[in-house]
mmCIF file of C-alpha atoms in Angstrom:
data_model
loop_
_atom_site.group_PDB
_atom_site.id
_atom_site.type_symbol
_atom_site.label_atom_id
_atom_site.label_comp_id
_atom_site.label_asym_id
_atom_site.label_seq_id
_atom_site.Cartn_x
_atom_site.Cartn_y
_atom_site.Cartn_z
ATOM 1 C CA MET A 147 81.300 146.646 111.846
ATOM 2 C CA ASN A 148 81.665 146.585 115.602
ATOM 3 C CA SER A 149 82.140 143.015 116.868
ATOM 4 C CA GLU A 150 79.526 143.651 119.574
ATOM 5 C CA ASN A 151 76.880 144.142 116.870
ATOM 6 C CA ARG A 152 77.919 141.095 114.887
ATOM 7 C CA SER A 153 75.379 138.264 115.276
ATOM 8 C CA THR A 154 76.584 134.875 116.484
ATOM 9 C CA PRO A 155 76.309 132.206 113.780
ATOM 10 C CA LYS A 156 73.632 129.627 114.428
ATOM 11 C CA PRO A 157 74.969 126.155 115.223
ATOM 12 C CA THR A 158 74.715 123.700 112.334
ATOM 13 C CA SER A 159 74.380 119.923 112.106
ATOM 14 C CA GLN A 160 78.136 119.838 111.374
ATOM 15 C CA ASP A 161 78.731 121.565 114.726
ATOM 16 C CA VAL A 162 76.564 118.930 116.419
ATOM 17 C CA ALA A 163 78.555 116.152 114.727
ATOM 18 C CA ARG A 164 81.864 117.606 115.910
ATOM 19 C CA GLU A 165 80.578 118.139 119.453
ATOM 20 C CA ALA A 166 79.177 114.603 119.687
ATOM 21 C CA ARG A 167 82.205 113.106 117.891
ATOM 22 C CA VAL A 168 80.065 111.289 115.328
ATOM 23 C CA SER A 169 79.556 111.493 111.592
ATOM 24 C CA LEU A 170 77.126 113.882 109.901
ATOM 25 C CA ALA A 171 75.181 110.838 108.700
ATOM 26 C CA THR A 172 74.719 109.683 112.289
ATOM 27 C CA VAL A 173 73.376 113.099 113.293
ATOM 28 C CA ASP A 174 70.944 112.923 110.377
ATOM 29 C CA ARG A 175 69.724 109.486 111.487
ATOM 30 C CA VAL A 176 69.179 110.729 115.036
ATOM 31 C CA LEU A 177 67.333 113.848 113.871
ATOM 32 C CA ASN A 178 65.046 111.776 111.656
ATOM 33 C CA LYS A 179 64.592 109.099 114.349
ATOM 34 C CA ARG A 180 65.778 106.314 112.090
ATOM 35 C CA GLU A 181 66.909 102.978 113.465
ATOM 36 C CA GLY A 182 70.464 101.697 113.512
ATOM 37 C CA VAL A 183 71.983 104.084 116.067
ATOM 38 C CA ARG A 184 73.016 102.880 119.496
ATOM 39 C CA LYS A 185 71.207 104.347 122.480
ATOM 40 C CA ALA A 186 74.427 105.823 123.920
ATOM 41 C CA THR A 187 75.152 107.551 120.606
ATOM 42 C CA VAL A 188 71.618 108.953 120.419
ATOM 43 C CA GLU A 189 72.030 110.362 123.921
ATOM 44 C CA ARG A 190 75.393 111.918 123.012
ATOM 45 C CA VAL A 191 73.938 113.582 119.926
ATOM 46 C CA ASN A 192 70.944 114.923 121.883
ATOM 47 C CA GLU A 193 73.282 116.274 124.575
ATOM 48 C CA ALA A 194 75.274 118.083 121.888
ATOM 49 C CA ILE A 195 72.079 119.527 120.408
ATOM 50 C CA GLU A 196 71.021 120.854 123.800
ATOM 51 C CA LYS A 197 74.484 122.207 124.655
ATOM 52 C CA LEU A 198 74.847 124.076 121.363
ATOM 53 C CA GLY A 199 71.232 125.248 121.224
ATOM 54 C CA TYR A 200 70.862 123.712 117.781
ATOM 55 C CA VAL A 201 67.455 124.298 116.166
ATOM 56 C CA ARG A 202 66.711 122.253 113.105
ATOM 57 C CA ASP A 203 65.448 124.036 109.986
ATOM 58 C CA LEU A 204 62.497 121.737 109.334
ATOM 59 C CA SER A 205 61.412 123.618 106.220
ATOM 60 C CA ALA A 206 64.803 123.104 104.615
ATOM 61 C CA ALA A 207 64.913 119.472 105.735
ATOM 62 C CA ASN A 208 61.478 118.753 104.314
ATOM 63 C CA LEU A 209 62.358 120.506 101.079
ATOM 64 C CA ALA A 210 65.508 118.434 100.759
ATOM 65 C CA ARG A 211 63.531 115.245 101.315
ATOM 66 C CA GLN A 212 60.736 116.467 98.995
ATOM 67 C CA ARG A 213 58.271 115.841 101.808
ATOM 68 C CA THR A 214 54.669 116.974 101.470
ATOM 69 C CA TYR A 215 52.313 117.074 104.450
ATOM 70 C CA ARG A 216 49.026 115.367 103.591
ATOM 71 C CA PHE A 217 46.204 116.722 105.710
ATOM 72 C CA VAL A 218 42.482 115.945 105.741
ATOM 73 C CA PHE A 219 39.665 118.075 107.143
ATOM 74 C CA VAL A 220 36.455 116.291 108.130
ATOM 75 C CA LEU A 221 33.577 118.745 108.508
ATOM 76 C CA PRO A 222 29.766 118.637 108.779
ATOM 77 C CA ASP A 223 27.925 118.971 105.480
ATOM 78 C CA GLY A 224 25.638 121.714 106.824
ATOM 79 C CA LYS A 225 24.678 124.604 104.553
ATOM 80 C CA GLY A 226 24.884 127.284 107.253
ATOM 81 C CA GLN A 227 26.992 130.377 106.684
ATOM 82 C CA PHE A 228 29.452 129.619 109.489
ATOM 83 C CA LEU A 229 30.307 126.202 108.058
ATOM 84 C CA THR A 230 30.510 127.655 104.557
ATOM 85 C CA GLY A 231 32.816 130.383 105.829
ATOM 86 C CA LEU A 232 34.976 127.856 107.662
ATOM 87 C CA ARG A 233 35.326 125.724 104.536
ATOM 88 C CA ASN A 234 36.279 128.814 102.508
ATOM 89 C CA SER A 235 38.856 129.835 105.125
ATOM 90 C CA ILE A 236 40.385 126.351 105.061
ATOM 91 C CA ALA A 237 40.649 126.449 101.260
ATOM 92 C CA GLU A 238 42.335 129.864 101.447
ATOM 93 C CA ALA A 239 44.750 128.757 104.183
ATOM 94 C CA VAL A 240 45.724 125.629 102.260
ATOM 95 C CA LYS A 241 46.309 127.657 99.087
ATOM 96 C CA ASN A 242 48.587 130.043 100.965
ATOM 97 C CA ALA A 243 50.447 127.125 102.574
ATOM 98 C CA LEU A 244 51.474 125.474 99.315
ATOM 99 C CA TYR A 245 54.996 126.854 99.692
ATOM 100 C CA ASP A 246 55.176 124.932 102.979
ATOM 101 C CA ARG A 247 54.579 121.736 100.988
ATOM 102 C CA ILE A 248 51.110 121.237 102.481
ATOM 103 C CA SER A 249 48.285 119.578 100.591
ATOM 104 C CA ALA A 250 44.839 119.111 102.071
ATOM 105 C CA ARG A 251 41.413 117.882 101.130
ATOM 106 C CA THR A 252 38.047 118.284 102.834
ATOM 107 C CA ILE A 253 35.508 115.532 103.444
ATOM 108 C CA LEU A 254 31.938 116.523 104.275
ATOM 109 C CA ILE A 255 30.010 114.182 106.554
ATOM 110 C CA SER A 256 26.413 114.024 107.686
ATOM 111 C CA SER A 257 25.836 114.116 111.420
ATOM 112 C CA ARG A 258 22.305 112.744 110.901
ATOM 113 C CA ASN A 259 23.166 109.840 108.571
ATOM 114 C CA HIS A 260 25.088 107.391 110.747
ATOM 115 C CA THR A 261 25.656 104.889 107.941
ATOM 116 C CA ALA A 262 27.277 107.516 105.711
ATOM 117 C CA LEU A 263 29.340 108.784 108.653
ATOM 118 C CA VAL A 264 30.706 105.314 109.391
ATOM 119 C CA LYS A 265 31.496 104.737 105.721
ATOM 120 C CA GLU A 266 33.459 107.971 105.376
ATOM 121 C CA LEU A 267 35.421 107.556 108.601
ATOM 122 C CA THR A 268 36.336 103.899 108.070
ATOM 123 C CA ALA A 269 37.569 104.785 104.565
ATOM 124 C CA LEU A 270 40.273 107.077 105.977
ATOM 125 C CA ASP A 271 43.575 105.309 105.225
ATOM 126 C CA PRO A 272 46.374 106.236 107.672
ATOM 127 C CA ALA A 273 48.931 105.361 104.994
ATOM 128 C CA GLU A 274 47.645 108.304 102.946
ATOM 129 C CA ILE A 275 47.261 110.856 105.778
ATOM 130 C CA ASP A 276 49.750 112.764 107.938
ATOM 131 C CA GLY A 277 47.219 114.855 109.825
ATOM 132 C CA LEU A 278 43.468 114.984 110.451
ATOM 133 C CA ALA A 279 41.370 117.942 111.626
ATOM 134 C CA ILE A 280 37.850 116.840 112.528
ATOM 135 C CA MET A 281 34.671 118.686 113.472
ATOM 136 C CA ALA A 282 32.059 116.100 114.417
ATOM 137 C CA HIS A 283 29.780 114.928 117.206
ATOM 138 C CA GLU A 284 31.611 113.046 119.937
ATOM 139 C CA THR A 285 30.480 109.488 119.176
ATOM 140 C CA PRO A 286 32.075 106.029 119.562
ATOM 141 C CA ILE A 287 32.823 105.804 115.819
ATOM 142 C CA VAL A 288 34.582 109.182 115.886
ATOM 143 C CA ARG A 289 36.633 108.210 118.955
ATOM 144 C CA ASP A 290 37.518 104.858 117.385
ATOM 145 C CA THR A 291 38.598 106.554 114.170
ATOM 146 C CA ILE A 292 40.829 108.972 116.057
ATOM 147 C CA ALA A 293 42.366 106.089 118.050
ATOM 148 C CA ARG A 294 42.981 104.070 114.860
ATOM 149 C CA LEU A 295 44.689 106.969 113.090
ATOM 150 C CA LYS A 296 46.727 107.947 116.146
ATOM 151 C CA LYS A 297 47.972 104.362 116.475
ATOM 152 C CA SER A 298 49.319 104.654 112.933
ATOM 153 C CA GLY A 299 51.128 107.920 113.668
ATOM 154 C CA VAL A 300 48.607 110.390 112.243
ATOM 155 C CA ALA A 301 48.391 113.787 113.961
ATOM 156 C CA VAL A 302 44.784 114.531 114.988
ATOM 157 C CA VAL A 303 43.198 117.798 116.074
ATOM 158 C CA SER A 304 39.554 118.451 116.944
ATOM 159 C CA LEU A 305 38.134 121.588 115.376
ATOM 160 C CA VAL A 306 35.492 123.991 116.796
ATOM 161 C CA ALA A 307 33.865 121.186 118.860
ATOM 162 C CA ASP A 308 36.307 119.293 121.073
ATOM 163 C CA GLN A 309 36.760 115.540 121.462
ATOM 164 C CA PRO A 310 38.234 115.508 125.009
ATOM 165 C CA ASN A 311 37.490 111.820 125.615
ATOM 166 C CA SER A 312 39.435 110.773 122.531
ATOM 167 C CA GLU A 313 43.157 110.448 121.853
ATOM 168 C CA ARG A 314 43.303 113.655 119.786
ATOM 169 C CA ASP A 315 46.505 115.702 120.025
ATOM 170 C CA HIS A 316 45.048 119.191 120.288
ATOM 171 C CA PHE A 317 41.821 121.192 120.235
ATOM 172 C CA VAL A 318 41.571 124.146 117.823
ATOM 173 C CA GLY A 319 38.728 126.441 118.821
ATOM 174 C CA PHE A 320 37.752 128.829 121.547
ATOM 175 C CA ASP A 321 36.607 127.760 125.007
ATOM 176 C CA ASN A 322 32.926 127.095 124.301
ATOM 177 C CA ARG A 323 31.914 127.164 127.949
ATOM 178 C CA SER A 324 33.547 130.570 128.380
ATOM 179 C CA ALA A 325 31.847 131.711 125.183
ATOM 180 C CA GLY A 326 28.494 130.671 126.651
ATOM 181 C CA ARG A 327 29.266 132.507 129.878
ATOM 182 C CA THR A 328 30.165 135.588 127.849
ATOM 183 C CA ALA A 329 26.860 135.386 125.990
ATOM 184 C CA GLY A 330 25.000 135.044 129.276
ATOM 185 C CA ARG A 331 26.723 138.046 130.823
ATOM 186 C CA LEU A 332 26.004 140.214 127.795
ATOM 187 C CA LEU A 333 22.392 139.108 127.499
ATOM 188 C CA GLY A 334 21.724 139.685 131.187
ATOM 189 C CA ARG A 335 23.231 143.175 131.087
ATOM 190 C CA PHE A 336 21.270 144.097 127.951
ATOM 191 C CA VAL A 337 18.004 142.875 129.486
ATOM 192 C CA GLY A 338 18.559 144.862 132.674
ATOM 193 C CA ASP A 339 15.870 144.676 135.363
ATOM 194 C CA ARG A 340 13.194 143.084 133.179
ATOM 195 C CA VAL A 341 11.839 139.781 134.499
ATOM 196 C CA GLY A 342 11.066 136.935 132.155
ATOM 197 C CA LYS A 343 12.200 133.927 130.192
ATOM 198 C CA VAL A 344 14.986 133.375 127.690
ATOM 199 C CA ALA A 345 14.407 131.273 124.566
ATOM 200 C CA VAL A 346 17.481 129.194 123.648
ATOM 201 C CA VAL A 347 17.921 127.916 120.080
ATOM 202 C CA VAL A 348 20.711 125.463 119.169
ATOM 203 C CA THR A 349 21.714 123.429 116.141
ATOM 204 C CA SER A 350 21.722 120.155 118.068
ATOM 205 C CA MET A 351 22.315 119.220 121.687
ATOM 206 C CA HIS A 352 24.340 116.253 120.430
ATOM 207 C CA ALA A 353 27.092 118.716 119.461
ATOM 208 C CA ARG A 354 29.600 119.288 122.269
ATOM 209 C CA ASP A 355 30.143 122.958 121.375
ATOM 210 C CA MET A 356 26.395 123.587 121.692
ATOM 211 C CA LEU A 357 26.230 121.690 124.979
ATOM 212 C CA GLU A 358 29.204 123.507 126.486
ATOM 213 C CA ARG A 359 27.899 126.935 125.454
ATOM 214 C CA ARG A 360 24.543 126.111 126.989
ATOM 215 C CA LEU A 361 26.180 124.972 130.235
ATOM 216 C CA GLY A 362 28.235 128.151 130.479
ATOM 217 C CA PHE A 363 25.193 130.289 129.724
ATOM 218 C CA ASP A 364 23.014 128.569 132.325
ATOM 219 C CA THR A 365 25.722 128.918 134.971
ATOM 220 C CA VAL A 366 25.834 132.701 134.526
ATOM 221 C CA MET A 367 22.038 132.941 134.512
ATOM 222 C CA THR A 368 21.871 131.091 137.832
ATOM 223 C CA GLU A 369 24.761 132.980 139.427
ATOM 224 C CA GLN A 370 24.075 136.522 138.253
ATOM 225 C CA PHE A 371 20.584 136.946 136.789
ATOM 226 C CA PRO A 372 17.832 135.424 138.954
ATOM 227 C CA ASN A 373 15.311 137.602 137.095
ATOM 228 C CA LEU A 374 15.820 135.481 133.949
ATOM 229 C CA THR A 375 14.697 131.885 133.385
ATOM 230 C CA PRO A 376 16.245 130.035 130.413
ATOM 231 C CA LEU A 377 13.803 127.712 128.605
ATOM 232 C CA PRO A 378 14.688 124.209 127.346
ATOM 233 C CA SER A 379 16.812 124.191 124.201
ATOM 234 C CA ILE A 380 15.113 124.309 120.815
ATOM 235 C CA GLU A 381 16.958 122.200 118.226
ATOM 236 C CA ALA A 382 16.759 123.721 114.731
ATOM 237 C CA TYR A 383 19.359 121.518 112.964
ATOM 238 C CA ASP A 384 20.826 124.440 111.013
ATOM 239 C CA ASP A 385 17.560 124.865 109.078
ATOM 240 C CA PRO A 386 16.304 128.494 108.912
ATOM 241 C CA GLU A 387 12.692 127.468 108.279
ATOM 242 C CA VAL A 388 12.716 125.106 111.255
ATOM 243 C CA ALA A 389 14.397 127.783 113.392
ATOM 244 C CA GLN A 390 11.749 130.338 112.432
ATOM 245 C CA ALA A 391 8.814 128.008 113.046
ATOM 246 C CA LEU A 392 10.068 126.724 116.400
ATOM 247 C CA THR A 393 11.085 130.189 117.642
ATOM 248 C CA ARG A 394 7.703 131.575 116.606
ATOM 249 C CA ARG A 395 5.895 128.814 118.492
ATOM 250 C CA CYS A 396 8.073 129.343 121.586
ATOM 251 C CA LEU A 397 7.280 133.071 121.614
ATOM 252 C CA GLN A 398 3.555 132.393 121.183
ATOM 253 C CA GLU A 399 3.512 129.886 124.038
ATOM 254 C CA ASN A 400 5.640 132.061 126.364
ATOM 255 C CA GLU A 401 4.418 135.644 126.358
ATOM 256 C CA ASP A 402 6.966 136.606 129.034
ATOM 257 C CA VAL A 403 10.060 135.857 126.882
ATOM 258 C CA VAL A 404 12.344 138.901 127.027
ATOM 259 C CA ALA A 405 15.398 137.587 125.165
ATOM 260 C CA VAL A 406 16.638 134.928 122.751
ATOM 261 C CA TYR A 407 20.019 133.197 122.862
ATOM 262 C CA SER A 408 21.029 131.843 119.436
ATOM 263 C CA VAL A 409 23.660 129.304 120.464
ATOM 264 C CA GLY A 410 24.652 128.406 116.923
ATOM 265 C CA ALA A 411 21.486 127.861 114.948
ATOM 266 C CA SER A 412 20.218 129.506 111.749
ATOM 267 C CA VAL A 413 19.994 133.072 112.996
ATOM 268 C CA ARG A 414 18.099 134.324 109.944
ATOM 269 C CA GLY A 415 15.148 132.095 110.838
ATOM 270 C CA ILE A 416 15.264 133.257 114.448
ATOM 271 C CA ALA A 417 15.432 136.884 113.338
ATOM 272 C CA ASP A 418 12.425 136.481 111.063
ATOM 273 C CA ALA A 419 10.428 135.152 114.023
ATOM 274 C CA LEU A 420 11.583 138.077 116.174
ATOM 275 C CA VAL A 421 10.640 140.683 113.560
ATOM 276 C CA GLU A 422 7.130 139.304 113.124
ATOM 277 C CA HIS A 423 6.595 138.899 116.877
ATOM 278 C CA LYS A 424 4.555 141.647 118.525
ATOM 279 C CA ALA A 425 5.790 142.387 122.033
ATOM 280 C CA PRO A 426 5.463 145.388 124.377
ATOM 281 C CA GLU A 427 9.263 145.755 124.426
ATOM 282 C CA ARG A 428 11.925 144.734 121.945
ATOM 283 C CA LEU A 429 13.463 141.302 122.627
ATOM 284 C CA ILE A 430 17.214 141.114 123.217
ATOM 285 C CA CYS A 431 19.084 138.633 121.005
ATOM 286 C CA ILE A 432 22.659 137.329 121.282
ATOM 287 C CA ASP A 433 24.140 135.156 118.522
ATOM 288 C CA HIS A 434 27.320 133.169 117.819
ATOM 289 C CA GLU A 435 29.641 133.483 114.797
ATOM 290 C CA LEU A 436 29.916 136.477 112.489
ATOM 291 C CA THR A 437 28.379 135.699 109.088
ATOM 292 C CA ASP A 438 26.801 137.820 106.377
ATOM 293 C CA ASN A 439 23.418 137.217 108.025
ATOM 294 C CA SER A 440 24.490 138.091 111.555
ATOM 295 C CA ARG A 441 26.366 141.157 110.306
ATOM 296 C CA ASP A 442 23.249 142.418 108.509
ATOM 297 C CA LEU A 443 21.116 141.746 111.585
ATOM 298 C CA LEU A 444 23.565 143.601 113.834
ATOM 299 C CA GLU A 445 23.487 146.592 111.509
ATOM 300 C CA GLU A 446 19.669 146.460 111.401
ATOM 301 C CA GLY A 447 19.443 146.362 115.195
ATOM 302 C CA VAL A 448 17.774 142.932 115.353
ATOM 303 C CA LEU A 449 20.824 141.389 117.053
ATOM 304 C CA ASP A 450 22.527 143.036 120.020
ATOM 305 C CA ALA A 451 25.858 141.211 119.970
ATOM 306 C CA VAL A 452 27.692 138.325 118.300
ATOM 307 C CA ILE A 453 30.196 136.044 120.048
ATOM 308 C CA ASN A 454 32.714 135.198 117.334
ATOM 309 C CA GLN A 455 35.723 133.010 116.617
ATOM 310 C CA ASN A 456 37.695 133.942 113.509
ATOM 311 C CA THR A 457 37.437 131.195 110.854
ATOM 312 C CA GLY A 458 40.705 132.261 109.242
ATOM 313 C CA HIS A 459 42.522 131.817 112.552
ATOM 314 C CA LEU A 460 40.844 128.435 113.031
ATOM 315 C CA ALA A 461 41.993 127.213 109.612
ATOM 316 C CA ARG A 462 45.571 128.488 109.879
ATOM 317 C CA SER A 463 45.921 127.215 113.441
ATOM 318 C CA ALA A 464 44.729 123.723 112.470
ATOM 319 C CA LEU A 465 47.370 123.559 109.719
ATOM 320 C CA ARG A 466 50.135 124.817 112.002
ATOM 321 C CA VAL A 467 49.244 122.451 114.835
ATOM 322 C CA MET A 468 49.047 119.392 112.569
ATOM 323 C CA ARG A 469 52.407 120.262 111.055
ATOM 324 C CA ALA A 470 53.962 120.802 114.486
ATOM 325 C CA LYS A 471 52.669 117.436 115.665
ATOM 326 C CA CYS A 472 54.034 115.751 112.532
ATOM 327 C CA ASP A 473 57.439 117.345 113.177
ATOM 328 C CA GLU A 474 57.273 116.633 116.927
ATOM 329 C CA ALA A 475 57.763 120.367 117.428
ATOM 330 C CA PRO A 476 56.186 122.430 120.220
ATOM 331 C CA VAL A 477 52.807 124.095 119.671
ATOM 332 C CA LEU A 478 53.015 127.810 120.446
ATOM 333 C CA ALA A 479 50.142 128.319 122.877
ATOM 334 C CA SER A 480 50.038 132.098 122.442
ATOM 335 C CA GLN A 481 49.840 131.802 118.660
ATOM 336 C CA GLU A 482 47.205 129.075 118.627
ATOM 337 C CA HIS A 483 44.913 130.553 121.288
ATOM 338 C CA ILE A 484 41.559 131.234 119.594
ATOM 339 C CA ARG A 485 40.138 134.405 121.108
ATOM 340 C CA ILE A 486 36.517 135.035 122.032
ATOM 341 C CA GLU A 487 35.504 138.147 120.093
ATOM 342 C CA VAL A 488 32.518 140.240 121.205
ATOM 343 C CA LEU A 489 31.092 142.165 118.262
ATOM 344 C CA ILE A 490 28.383 144.824 118.330
ATOM 345 C CA ARG A 491 27.171 147.158 115.607
ATOM 346 C CA GLU A 492 29.740 149.803 116.550
ATOM 347 C CA ASN A 493 32.867 147.612 116.236
ATOM 348 C CA LEU A 494 32.124 145.431 113.212
ATOM 349 C CA PRO A 495 35.228 144.764 111.083
ATOM 350 C CA PRO A 496 35.156 146.020 107.473
ATOM 351 C CA ARG A 497 33.396 143.831 104.948
ATOM 352 C CA VAL A 498 35.805 141.745 102.908
#
């Protein structure tokens, strides 16, 4: 074989030891950040690592040490299809990550039962957790829990709804304000020159993802569509019957509604109210998250578009980010960027 085509061997820990003029055991202690190595020696080893371009094989190191990453997902206990799909995607991702020595469990919490929430969060023992991925309202108890776990060396990521005022390491989810702006742009273009109001239905305005989507949506309405007036948010609490009843009442009380923005509520209830509503022209409806319900409604022509974030990507990204934080390795921004997907009837992915 031509020497020009022959690959250069990757530097090993033995190469680092020779370059730094220390023992292999000392290199191992530096790599694992164990005590008992003088500062000058640590600096010499790190200089050798940088000079040689040594990249540690963390998978092999963890296998040799029989290390298992212990992760916990804390999610709302809602029965909606998005949350169910997210939980299923997490279970699938964890199953496929077993070869990476990852174990994970999911804890379901109630966002409306504060006592139960406090009990579950205070029971989290940092001695039994390496990483936490949490989707919850941004409350003092949630921030305190994140701070307590971070202080004990637990990697923490916020999932779907961010916790920017906490000490979390990373946010896994798409930009909710941009998603709201996207929904606003689409809705305004679909409505066209019609003048009227927009009904807005959310799960809860206590949820940061709902709040940020609403803010983004309102900004676009103000900037680009003066012919449309968004109404105050209707909170349906992920209950299809509540969503149907409240949407129906809103449409009865506001005869000039021309569109509905489903920010993240139970879209089936909203759709039922739209179907039974008698209006001179069909009402435009934009929804978030692709589920079996929203897919059916897109195909039936009740929904016009769905703003989606892939639950499989969310689950896999959360696992990768927690592991990277545990290993003090860089997070690959391009890999972990959760894209905003715009889905209409004509570009729906195949049913799984």
